[in-house]
Short mmCIF file of C-alpha atoms (C1' of nucleotides) in Angstrom, two decimals:
data_model
loop_
_atom_site.label_atom_id
_atom_site.label_comp_id
_atom_site.label_asym_id
_atom_site.label_seq_id
_atom_site.Cartn_x
_atom_site.Cartn_y
_atom_site.Cartn_z
CA MET A 173 186.14 209.43 159.00
CA LYS A 174 186.45 206.82 156.29
CA CYS A 175 183.89 205.32 153.94
CA GLU A 176 184.41 201.79 155.13
CA CYS A 177 180.91 200.47 155.74
CA GLU A 178 180.44 197.30 153.76
CA HIS A 179 176.78 197.28 152.87
CA CYS A 180 176.08 200.96 152.52
CA ASP A 181 173.67 201.69 149.68
CA ILE A 182 174.63 205.33 149.55
CA LYS A 183 178.28 204.41 149.27
CA SER A 184 177.45 201.96 146.48
CA ILE A 185 175.56 204.67 144.66
CA PHE A 186 178.44 207.06 145.10
CA PHE A 187 181.03 204.62 143.86
CA ALA A 188 178.90 203.61 140.90
CA THR A 189 178.27 207.14 139.73
CA ILE A 190 180.91 209.52 141.03
CA LYS A 191 184.58 209.97 140.28
CA GLU A 192 187.08 208.94 142.95
CA ASP A 193 188.28 212.41 143.74
CA GLU A 194 184.77 213.76 144.23
CA ILE A 195 183.92 211.01 146.65
CA GLU A 196 186.49 212.45 149.02
CA GLU A 197 184.29 215.46 149.37
CA TYR A 198 181.31 213.37 150.37
CA CYS A 199 183.33 211.43 152.90
CA SER A 200 184.58 214.57 154.54
CA SER A 201 181.11 216.03 155.08
CA ARG A 202 179.76 212.78 156.44
CA VAL A 203 179.21 212.47 160.19
CA GLU A 204 178.43 209.39 162.21
CA LYS A 205 176.28 209.82 165.29
CA GLU A 206 175.36 207.49 168.09
CA VAL A 207 171.77 207.59 169.20
CA LYS A 208 170.35 206.03 172.36
CA THR A 209 167.18 203.99 172.62
CA GLY A 210 164.18 206.30 172.80
CA ASP A 211 165.98 209.32 171.38
CA VAL A 212 164.14 211.24 168.70
CA ILE A 213 166.20 211.47 165.52
CA ILE A 214 163.71 213.41 163.46
CA GLN A 215 160.81 215.41 164.77
CA GLN A 216 157.69 215.86 162.65
CA GLY A 217 157.61 219.42 161.31
CA GLN A 218 161.35 219.93 161.59
CA PRO A 219 163.10 221.43 158.56
CA ILE A 220 164.96 218.92 156.42
CA ASP A 221 168.61 219.87 156.72
CA ASP A 222 170.21 216.45 156.94
CA PHE A 223 170.10 213.34 154.89
CA ILE A 224 170.12 210.42 157.32
CA TYR A 225 170.94 206.80 156.83
CA LEU A 226 170.85 204.01 159.40
CA LYS A 227 174.09 202.14 159.96
CA GLU A 228 173.27 200.17 163.08
CA GLY A 229 170.25 199.62 165.31
CA LEU A 230 166.55 199.95 164.66
CA VAL A 231 164.33 202.98 164.22
CA LYS A 232 160.63 203.61 163.91
CA LEU A 233 158.96 206.07 161.56
CA TYR A 234 155.75 207.33 163.09
CA ARG A 235 153.11 210.02 163.21
CA ASP A 236 151.42 211.49 166.22
CA THR A 237 147.68 211.33 165.73
CA PRO A 238 144.70 212.14 167.97
CA GLY A 239 144.36 208.40 168.62
CA GLY A 240 147.99 208.11 169.73
CA GLN A 241 151.18 207.24 167.96
CA GLN A 242 150.84 205.52 164.60
CA ILE A 243 153.94 203.61 163.51
CA ILE A 244 154.37 203.82 159.75
CA SER A 245 157.35 201.56 159.39
CA LEU A 246 160.44 200.16 161.04
CA GLY A 247 163.89 200.92 159.67
CA LYS A 248 166.71 198.43 159.91
CA PRO A 249 170.42 198.94 159.16
CA PHE A 250 171.10 200.27 155.67
CA ASP A 251 167.63 201.68 155.35
CA PHE A 252 167.08 205.33 154.67
CA VAL A 253 165.74 207.37 157.51
CA SER A 254 165.17 210.44 155.39
CA LEU A 255 162.48 209.17 153.09
CA LEU A 256 159.13 209.99 151.58
CA SER A 257 158.83 213.69 152.09
CA VAL A 258 162.51 214.39 151.64
CA PHE A 259 162.30 215.64 148.08
CA ALA A 260 158.72 216.73 148.41
CA ASN A 261 158.60 219.08 151.37
CA ASP A 262 160.74 221.49 153.30
CA ASN A 263 159.83 219.89 156.60
CA TYR A 264 159.52 216.33 157.77
CA SER A 265 155.98 215.01 157.80
CA TYR A 266 156.78 212.19 160.20
CA SER A 267 158.99 211.54 163.20
CA VAL A 268 161.77 209.02 163.63
CA SER A 269 163.08 207.69 166.89
CA ALA A 270 165.54 205.01 167.91
CA VAL A 271 163.92 201.81 169.09
CA ARG A 272 167.37 200.40 169.91
CA ASP A 273 170.74 202.08 170.27
CA CYS A 274 171.67 203.21 166.79
CA VAL A 275 174.49 204.56 164.73
CA ILE A 276 173.28 206.92 162.04
CA CYS A 277 175.14 208.38 159.14
CA VAL A 278 174.37 212.04 158.58
CA LEU A 279 175.00 213.81 155.30
CA SER A 280 174.20 217.34 154.30
CA PHE A 281 170.91 217.41 152.44
CA LYS A 282 172.06 220.47 150.56
CA GLU A 283 174.99 218.53 149.19
CA ILE A 284 172.81 215.62 148.17
CA ARG A 285 170.54 218.03 146.33
CA GLN A 286 173.55 219.57 144.72
CA LEU A 287 174.77 216.19 143.56
CA ILE A 288 171.39 215.37 142.05
CA GLN A 289 171.52 218.60 140.11
CA GLU A 290 175.00 217.94 138.84
CA ASN A 291 175.09 214.22 138.35
CA GLY A 292 172.23 212.57 136.48
CA ALA A 293 173.42 209.02 137.03
CA PHE A 294 173.59 209.65 140.75
CA ALA A 295 170.13 211.22 140.70
CA LEU A 296 168.56 208.24 138.99
CA LYS A 297 170.22 205.68 141.25
CA LEU A 298 169.38 207.50 144.43
CA VAL A 299 165.78 208.21 143.47
CA SER A 300 165.35 204.63 142.35
CA THR A 301 166.64 203.25 145.64
CA MET A 302 164.58 205.62 147.73
CA ASN A 303 161.40 205.06 145.75
CA LYS A 304 161.83 201.34 146.15
CA ALA A 305 161.92 201.85 149.90
CA SER A 306 158.89 204.13 149.87
CA GLU A 307 156.95 201.66 147.76
CA ARG A 308 157.87 198.87 150.16
CA ILE A 309 156.43 200.90 153.03
CA LEU A 310 153.16 201.55 151.23
CA PHE A 311 152.73 197.99 150.02
CA ASP A 312 153.57 196.49 153.39
CA TYR A 313 150.91 198.70 154.86
CA LEU A 314 148.40 197.70 152.20
CA ASP A 315 149.19 194.05 152.89
CA LEU A 316 148.83 194.50 156.61
CA SER A 317 145.46 196.21 156.31
CA GLN A 318 144.10 193.14 154.51
CA LYS A 319 144.93 190.87 157.41
CA ARG A 320 143.21 190.21 160.68
CA LEU A 321 144.73 190.37 164.14
CA ASN A 322 146.60 187.05 164.18
CA GLY A 323 147.92 187.51 160.67
CA ARG A 324 149.20 190.99 161.48
CA VAL A 325 150.99 189.90 164.62
CA ALA A 326 152.41 186.85 162.85
CA SER A 327 153.85 189.04 160.12
CA VAL A 328 155.58 191.27 162.68
CA LEU A 329 157.15 188.29 164.43
CA LEU A 330 158.30 186.84 161.13
CA TYR A 331 159.74 190.21 160.17
CA PHE A 332 161.97 190.23 163.23
CA SER A 333 162.92 186.61 162.75
CA GLU A 334 164.02 187.60 159.27
CA ILE A 335 166.08 190.65 160.13
CA TYR A 336 167.81 188.76 162.95
CA ASP A 337 168.08 185.70 160.70
CA ASP A 338 167.17 183.51 163.65
CA SER A 339 164.03 181.79 164.93
CA LYS A 340 165.04 182.92 168.43
CA PHE A 341 165.34 186.61 169.18
CA ASP A 342 164.58 189.36 171.66
CA LEU A 343 161.69 191.56 170.60
CA PRO A 344 163.25 194.99 170.05
CA ILE A 345 159.94 196.78 170.53
CA THR A 346 157.29 196.74 173.22
CA ARG A 347 153.93 195.11 172.78
CA LYS A 348 152.43 198.54 172.74
CA GLU A 349 154.62 199.48 169.80
CA ILE A 350 153.55 196.31 168.00
CA SER A 351 149.96 197.39 168.52
CA GLN A 352 150.74 200.84 167.09
CA LEU A 353 152.44 199.20 164.14
CA VAL A 354 149.63 196.78 163.27
CA GLY A 355 146.83 199.15 164.19
CA MET A 356 145.12 197.04 166.82
CA SER A 357 144.67 197.32 170.57
CA ILE A 358 147.52 196.29 172.82
CA GLU A 359 145.33 193.78 174.66
CA ASN A 360 144.51 191.93 171.48
CA VAL A 361 148.12 191.90 170.35
CA ILE A 362 149.02 190.25 173.64
CA ARG A 363 146.16 187.81 173.23
CA ALA A 364 147.40 186.87 169.78
CA ILE A 365 150.88 186.17 171.13
CA SER A 366 149.37 184.18 174.01
CA ASP A 367 147.30 182.16 171.55
CA PHE A 368 150.42 181.37 169.53
CA ARG A 369 152.11 180.24 172.74
CA LYS A 370 149.17 178.05 173.75
CA ASP A 371 149.12 176.53 170.27
CA LYS A 372 152.84 175.73 170.62
CA ILE A 373 153.77 178.00 167.73
CA LEU A 374 155.96 180.13 169.97
CA ASN A 375 157.87 180.02 173.21
CA VAL A 376 157.59 183.33 174.99
CA TYR A 377 159.65 184.59 177.93
CA GLY A 378 158.94 188.29 178.19
CA LYS A 379 160.79 189.92 175.32
CA ARG A 380 162.35 186.61 174.32
CA ILE A 381 160.59 184.91 171.42
CA GLU A 382 161.32 181.50 169.97
CA ILE A 383 159.44 180.55 166.86
CA VAL A 384 158.79 176.84 167.16
CA ASN A 385 156.51 176.25 164.21
CA LYS A 386 157.52 178.69 161.51
CA GLU A 387 155.50 177.01 158.75
CA LEU A 388 152.28 177.37 160.70
CA LEU A 389 153.08 180.98 161.60
CA GLN A 390 153.60 181.74 157.92
CA LYS A 391 150.29 180.08 157.08
CA ILE A 392 148.59 182.25 159.69
CA MET A 393 150.23 185.32 158.19
CA GLU A 394 149.00 184.42 154.72
CA LEU A 395 145.50 183.24 155.59
CA ASN A 396 144.56 185.60 158.43
CA MET B 71 149.95 218.17 118.98
CA LYS B 72 150.50 221.31 120.99
CA CYS B 73 151.45 221.85 124.61
CA GLU B 74 148.38 223.84 125.41
CA CYS B 75 147.00 222.26 128.59
CA GLU B 76 146.62 224.93 131.21
CA HIS B 77 147.24 223.14 134.48
CA CYS B 78 149.73 220.52 133.43
CA ASP B 79 152.37 219.92 136.10
CA ILE B 80 154.71 218.25 133.67
CA LYS B 81 154.48 221.19 131.35
CA SER B 82 155.17 223.55 134.22
CA ILE B 83 158.21 221.52 135.15
CA PHE B 84 159.39 221.54 131.57
CA PHE B 85 158.97 225.26 131.16
CA ALA B 86 160.65 226.00 134.44
CA THR B 87 163.71 223.91 133.74
CA ILE B 88 164.20 223.40 130.03
CA LYS B 89 165.17 225.68 127.20
CA GLU B 90 162.49 226.59 124.67
CA ASP B 91 164.03 224.73 121.80
CA GLU B 92 164.35 221.51 123.74
CA ILE B 93 160.74 221.62 124.77
CA GLU B 94 159.81 221.17 121.13
CA GLU B 95 161.31 217.73 121.33
CA TYR B 96 159.14 216.80 124.28
CA CYS B 97 156.01 218.07 122.59
CA SER B 98 156.68 216.03 119.51
CA SER B 99 157.03 212.75 121.38
CA ARG B 100 153.93 213.35 123.44
CA VAL B 101 150.76 211.47 122.56
CA GLU B 102 147.26 212.01 123.85
CA LYS B 103 145.00 208.99 124.15
CA GLU B 104 141.33 208.62 124.89
CA VAL B 105 140.40 205.85 127.27
CA LYS B 106 136.91 204.50 127.87
CA THR B 107 135.36 203.77 131.26
CA GLY B 108 136.55 200.40 132.50
CA ASP B 109 139.56 200.21 130.20
CA VAL B 110 142.79 199.11 131.79
CA ILE B 111 145.52 201.70 131.28
CA ILE B 112 148.26 199.91 133.16
CA GLN B 113 148.35 196.24 134.00
CA GLN B 114 150.23 195.07 137.07
CA GLY B 115 153.46 193.36 136.01
CA GLN B 116 153.63 195.19 132.69
CA PRO B 117 157.03 196.69 131.75
CA ILE B 118 157.25 200.43 132.29
CA ASP B 119 157.68 201.91 128.84
CA ASP B 120 155.49 204.97 129.10
CA PHE B 121 155.22 207.86 131.43
CA ILE B 122 151.53 208.60 131.85
CA TYR B 123 149.73 211.66 133.08
CA LEU B 124 145.97 212.17 133.47
CA LYS B 125 144.50 215.07 131.54
CA GLU B 126 140.80 214.37 131.90
CA GLY B 127 138.60 211.87 133.70
CA LEU B 128 139.20 209.70 136.72
CA VAL B 129 141.34 206.62 137.24
CA LYS B 130 141.86 204.11 140.01
CA LEU B 131 145.17 202.63 141.08
CA TYR B 132 144.63 199.15 142.44
CA ARG B 133 146.10 195.77 143.23
CA ASP B 134 144.53 192.39 142.72
CA THR B 135 144.69 190.45 145.97
CA PRO B 136 143.32 187.08 147.09
CA GLY B 137 140.54 188.98 148.87
CA GLY B 138 139.57 190.84 145.69
CA GLN B 139 140.55 194.17 144.26
CA GLN B 140 142.18 196.65 146.61
CA ILE B 141 141.99 200.25 145.47
CA ILE B 142 145.11 202.15 146.48
CA SER B 143 144.11 205.57 145.31
CA LEU B 144 142.02 207.57 142.88
CA GLY B 145 143.69 209.80 140.32
CA LYS B 146 142.07 213.00 139.16
CA PRO B 147 143.06 215.29 136.27
CA PHE B 148 146.66 216.49 136.45
CA ASP B 149 147.68 213.61 138.67
CA PHE B 150 150.43 211.27 137.67
CA VAL B 151 149.39 207.81 136.69
CA SER B 152 152.91 206.49 136.53
CA LEU B 153 153.89 206.76 140.14
CA LEU B 154 155.57 204.97 143.00
CA SER B 155 157.38 202.13 141.32
CA VAL B 156 158.24 204.10 138.22
CA PHE B 157 161.82 204.84 139.14
CA ALA B 158 162.15 201.80 141.35
CA ASN B 159 161.18 198.83 139.22
CA ASP B 160 161.17 197.70 135.63
CA ASN B 161 157.55 196.61 135.85
CA TYR B 162 154.44 198.17 137.30
CA SER B 163 153.52 196.83 140.71
CA TYR B 164 149.93 198.00 140.46
CA SER B 165 147.20 198.38 137.86
CA VAL B 166 145.41 201.47 136.69
CA SER B 167 142.04 201.61 134.99
CA ALA B 168 139.67 204.32 133.90
CA VAL B 169 136.75 204.84 136.22
CA ARG B 170 135.34 207.45 133.84
CA ASP B 171 136.18 208.26 130.23
CA CYS B 172 139.65 209.72 130.31
CA VAL B 173 142.20 211.53 128.25
CA ILE B 174 145.73 210.55 129.14
CA CYS B 175 148.98 212.10 128.12
CA VAL B 176 151.63 209.55 127.21
CA LEU B 177 155.33 210.35 127.15
CA SER B 178 158.24 208.06 126.53
CA PHE B 179 159.66 206.89 129.82
CA LYS B 180 163.05 206.52 128.24
CA GLU B 181 163.03 210.19 127.32
CA ILE B 182 162.02 211.20 130.83
CA ARG B 183 164.87 209.15 132.21
CA GLN B 184 167.18 210.75 129.70
CA LEU B 185 166.06 214.20 130.80
CA ILE B 186 166.68 213.38 134.44
CA GLN B 187 170.19 212.30 133.58
CA GLU B 188 170.88 215.44 131.60
CA ASN B 189 169.02 218.10 133.48
CA GLY B 190 169.41 218.31 137.23
CA ALA B 191 166.86 221.04 137.75
CA PHE B 192 164.29 218.99 135.87
CA ALA B 193 165.20 215.90 137.90
CA LEU B 194 164.69 217.67 141.20
CA LYS B 195 161.40 219.25 140.21
CA LEU B 196 159.95 216.08 138.79
CA VAL B 197 161.04 213.89 141.69
CA SER B 198 159.73 216.44 144.14
CA THR B 199 156.33 216.57 142.48
CA MET B 200 156.05 212.81 142.20
CA ASN B 201 157.19 212.17 145.76
CA LYS B 202 154.63 214.64 146.99
CA ALA B 203 151.95 212.62 145.23
CA SER B 204 153.27 209.32 146.59
CA GLU B 205 153.40 210.71 150.07
CA ARG B 206 149.83 211.95 149.73
CA ILE B 207 148.72 208.43 148.82
CA LEU B 208 150.46 206.87 151.79
CA PHE B 209 149.25 209.45 154.27
CA ASP B 210 145.69 209.36 153.00
CA TYR B 211 145.77 205.62 153.51
CA LEU B 212 147.20 205.99 157.00
CA ASP B 213 144.48 208.50 157.82
CA LEU B 214 141.78 206.24 156.45
CA SER B 215 142.95 203.26 158.45
CA GLN B 216 142.49 205.25 161.65
CA LYS B 217 138.84 205.87 160.91
CA ARG B 218 135.78 203.69 161.33
CA LEU B 219 133.17 202.90 158.71
CA ASN B 220 131.19 206.14 158.77
CA GLY B 221 134.30 208.29 158.85
CA ARG B 222 135.79 206.47 155.90
CA VAL B 223 132.68 206.76 153.78
CA ALA B 224 132.27 210.41 154.75
CA SER B 225 135.82 211.16 153.63
CA VAL B 226 135.19 209.55 150.23
CA LEU B 227 132.02 211.60 149.71
CA LEU B 228 133.80 214.79 150.73
CA TYR B 229 136.66 213.93 148.40
CA PHE B 230 134.31 213.83 145.43
CA SER B 231 132.51 216.94 146.55
CA GLU B 232 135.89 218.63 146.56
CA ILE B 233 137.14 217.49 143.16
CA TYR B 234 133.80 218.44 141.58
CA ASP B 235 133.73 221.61 143.67
CA ASP B 236 130.02 221.07 144.26
CA SER B 237 127.88 219.68 147.06
CA LYS B 238 125.83 217.91 144.39
CA PHE B 239 127.48 215.37 142.14
CA ASP B 240 127.18 211.99 140.50
CA LEU B 241 129.28 209.31 142.17
CA PRO B 242 131.84 208.33 139.55
CA ILE B 243 132.44 204.94 141.16
CA THR B 244 130.19 202.11 142.24
CA ARG B 245 129.47 201.34 145.86
CA LYS B 246 131.53 198.23 145.47
CA GLU B 247 134.50 200.35 144.43
CA ILE B 248 133.98 202.58 147.44
CA SER B 249 134.12 199.47 149.60
CA GLN B 250 137.36 198.40 147.92
CA LEU B 251 138.76 201.87 148.47
CA VAL B 252 137.90 202.13 152.16
CA GLY B 253 138.53 198.48 152.93
CA MET B 254 135.11 197.58 154.25
CA SER B 255 132.28 195.37 153.04
CA ILE B 256 129.95 196.70 150.39
CA GLU B 257 126.89 196.12 152.59
CA ASN B 258 128.28 198.29 155.35
CA VAL B 259 129.28 201.03 152.93
CA ILE B 260 125.69 201.09 151.70
CA ARG B 261 124.44 201.12 155.26
CA ALA B 262 126.65 204.09 156.05
CA ILE B 263 125.26 206.01 153.08
CA SER B 264 121.72 205.04 154.10
CA ASP B 265 122.39 206.24 157.63
CA PHE B 266 123.59 209.59 156.30
CA ARG B 267 120.41 209.81 154.25
CA LYS B 268 118.19 208.95 157.23
CA ASP B 269 120.03 211.54 159.32
CA LYS B 270 119.38 214.14 156.60
CA ILE B 271 123.06 214.61 155.91
CA LEU B 272 122.65 213.51 152.29
CA ASN B 273 120.08 213.21 149.59
CA VAL B 274 120.66 210.07 147.58
CA TYR B 275 119.18 209.13 144.23
CA GLY B 276 121.18 206.20 142.99
CA LYS B 277 124.49 207.62 141.84
CA ARG B 278 123.33 211.15 142.54
CA ILE B 279 124.53 212.53 145.85
CA GLU B 280 123.63 215.85 147.42
CA ILE B 281 125.46 216.80 150.55
CA VAL B 282 122.93 218.67 152.67
CA ASN B 283 124.87 219.04 155.91
CA LYS B 284 128.51 219.37 155.00
CA GLU B 285 129.62 220.51 158.45
CA LEU B 286 128.22 217.41 160.10
CA LEU B 287 129.72 215.16 157.43
CA GLN B 288 133.12 216.72 158.09
CA LYS B 289 132.66 216.19 161.83
CA ILE B 290 131.89 212.54 161.15
CA MET B 291 134.97 212.27 158.99
CA GLU B 292 137.14 213.75 161.73
CA LEU B 293 135.65 211.98 164.72
CA ASN B 294 134.84 208.54 163.27
"C1'" DC C 246 111.96 189.25 128.65
"C1'" DG C 247 115.30 187.28 131.17
"C1'" DC C 248 119.94 187.43 132.79
"C1'" DG C 249 123.66 189.39 135.41
"C1'" DG C 250 125.55 192.93 137.97
"C1'" DC C 251 124.56 196.51 141.25
"C1'" DT C 252 122.02 197.92 145.19
"C1'" DT C 253 119.45 197.54 149.50
"C1'" DT C 254 117.81 195.78 154.03
"C1'" DG C 255 117.51 192.46 157.77
"C1'" DA C 256 119.36 188.80 160.67
"C1'" DT C 257 123.21 186.47 162.64
"C1'" DG C 258 127.77 185.57 164.17
"C1'" DT C 259 132.76 186.94 164.31
"C1'" DT C 260 136.27 190.07 165.31
"C1'" DC C 261 137.81 193.47 167.79
"C1'" DA C 262 137.99 197.59 171.34
"C1'" DT C 263 137.24 198.79 175.79
"C1'" DC C 264 136.88 198.39 180.69
"C1'" DA C 265 138.47 196.34 184.79
"C1'" DA C 266 141.67 194.20 187.65
"C1'" DG C 267 145.73 192.27 188.67
"C1'" DT C 268 150.81 190.63 188.08
"C1'" DA C 269 155.47 191.42 186.79
"C1'" DA C 270 159.38 194.23 185.80
"C1'" DA C 271 161.95 198.32 185.90
"C1'" DG C 272 163.24 202.61 187.45
"C1'" DT C 273 163.50 206.30 191.65
"C1'" DG C 274 164.31 208.50 195.84
"C1'" DG C 275 165.34 207.82 200.65
"C1'" DC D 29 169.23 198.22 199.94
"C1'" DC D 30 164.32 198.76 200.37
"C1'" DA D 31 159.90 201.00 199.83
"C1'" DC D 32 157.63 203.30 196.28
"C1'" DT D 33 156.16 204.59 191.77
"C1'" DT D 34 155.71 203.90 187.24
"C1'" DT D 35 155.52 201.36 183.14
"C1'" DA D 36 154.86 197.06 180.79
"C1'" DC D 37 152.36 193.05 180.52
"C1'" DT D 38 148.40 189.77 181.07
"C1'" DT D 39 143.65 187.79 181.41
"C1'" DG D 40 138.65 187.93 181.63
"C1'" DA D 41 134.20 190.01 180.69
"C1'" DT D 42 131.28 192.92 177.99
"C1'" DG D 43 129.61 195.43 174.22
"C1'" DA D 44 130.51 197.83 169.72
"C1'" DA D 45 131.85 197.51 165.02
"C1'" DC D 46 131.99 194.89 161.31
"C1'" DA D 47 131.59 190.68 157.95
"C1'" DT D 48 128.75 187.47 156.16
"C1'" DC D 49 124.62 185.21 154.66
"C1'" DA D 50 120.12 185.51 152.76
"C1'" DA D 51 116.52 187.55 150.12
"C1'" DA D 52 114.67 190.75 147.22
"C1'" DG D 53 114.33 195.01 144.19
"C1'" DC D 54 116.39 197.65 140.50
"C1'" DC D 55 118.39 198.55 136.09
"C1'" DG D 56 120.77 198.05 131.76
"C1'" DC D 57 121.63 195.11 127.94
"C1'" DG D 58 121.53 191.44 124.67
#
DNA sequence: CGCGGCTTTGATGTTCATCAAGTAAAGTGG
DNA sequence: CCACTTTACTTGATGAACATCAAAGCCGCG
């Protein structure tokens, strides 16, 4: 197993803060795993033994609540999967599952802890990167909660358009999952998408989405 | 200036991880400041030079948005004020102001960073404590967003009852601030409080609140 | 005493959830 | 492969929850 991934934040942090010979050690303990769509990667309540990083695919962070599943955030390649509670609790306070087929990079959490203890530069870089991600999650949620239905759905569509870097893409999540992500009923999420289609902002063929009028969609995101 | 505060988390972290003689250094750089109600302690966008901790009083963390002020969280004594973005950004991404007269404890952020670099045990403890607080903020917000008006207002009232450890207390924030905290209109927040009063769940005399039927209020919080 | 901010209540309309009913797509066992 | 089941998706109708507008009382402060 080599450390060959190009855009890996963890690798960058390692190379910026750790001596060459010590990096070997990290590489040897690292394991790549393939995960199928729908598979649960982390189960709420589970002890935190691994430190997980997403190399390929798409995951969702979510909580199970009395009202159903609440999606906290989506994770795209090179995002941390172990987040938030990792340095705070012994057990995960949320679940993570694969929304698409994924490749995850699994490190020993004990070793990461060890490294933080031993290497201050590493500690600062890692904590900084992870806190930035956690802050992004909170602020995205705060932003979302200020918007109304159409604005929320618009922001989800624009998010996917951005991570695929294309105005045409296949929705990687179901409409139900969109509704759990934006905190509105599935029927109204579908209505919002239908409205966009009727207003010629989108072309919709099932999962296939084509954003026709991006400017207007962005306006809707900002104003609704 | 002595390190005499009884319940100070930072102090606990220091004492658990740092040698006696080095603690002296920390104590000497520490400054206590009094802050009056309404004063801004941290302004969004400001560079992060200090590491701030709340000793007495009550603060609000908030963002200014096009729709008005959005309150992210309230901070009570022994909560961190510098949070979230502290290790992620160079500037604060939120504002903090005193909701009541406060006493804050100001440390040099540079020194805290220095300590993290030098002392792994300190780094882990501090990051753990701060992440726990950040996670609390996010999860409280997620919980709140699942509730309806009455449930949200009930949870705010119960929160104050808890921090004052009394069923009778003076609301430290205005009704408008409650509305900015729960993300609903001020009129409906007032209506919720009035409803509780009419249903004999509360006695209300302006800022003065007496929770008469705590069990029912908790039920409302859970079910609404 | 008068002004401005906070509070309160009522009336009205918008936004959204829910129920109902049906279509389409995808998996399952014979 | 087809009948069958399940899951995802879609639209319309209805009512609940909430925002907004309007008007008025309260209170502190210059």
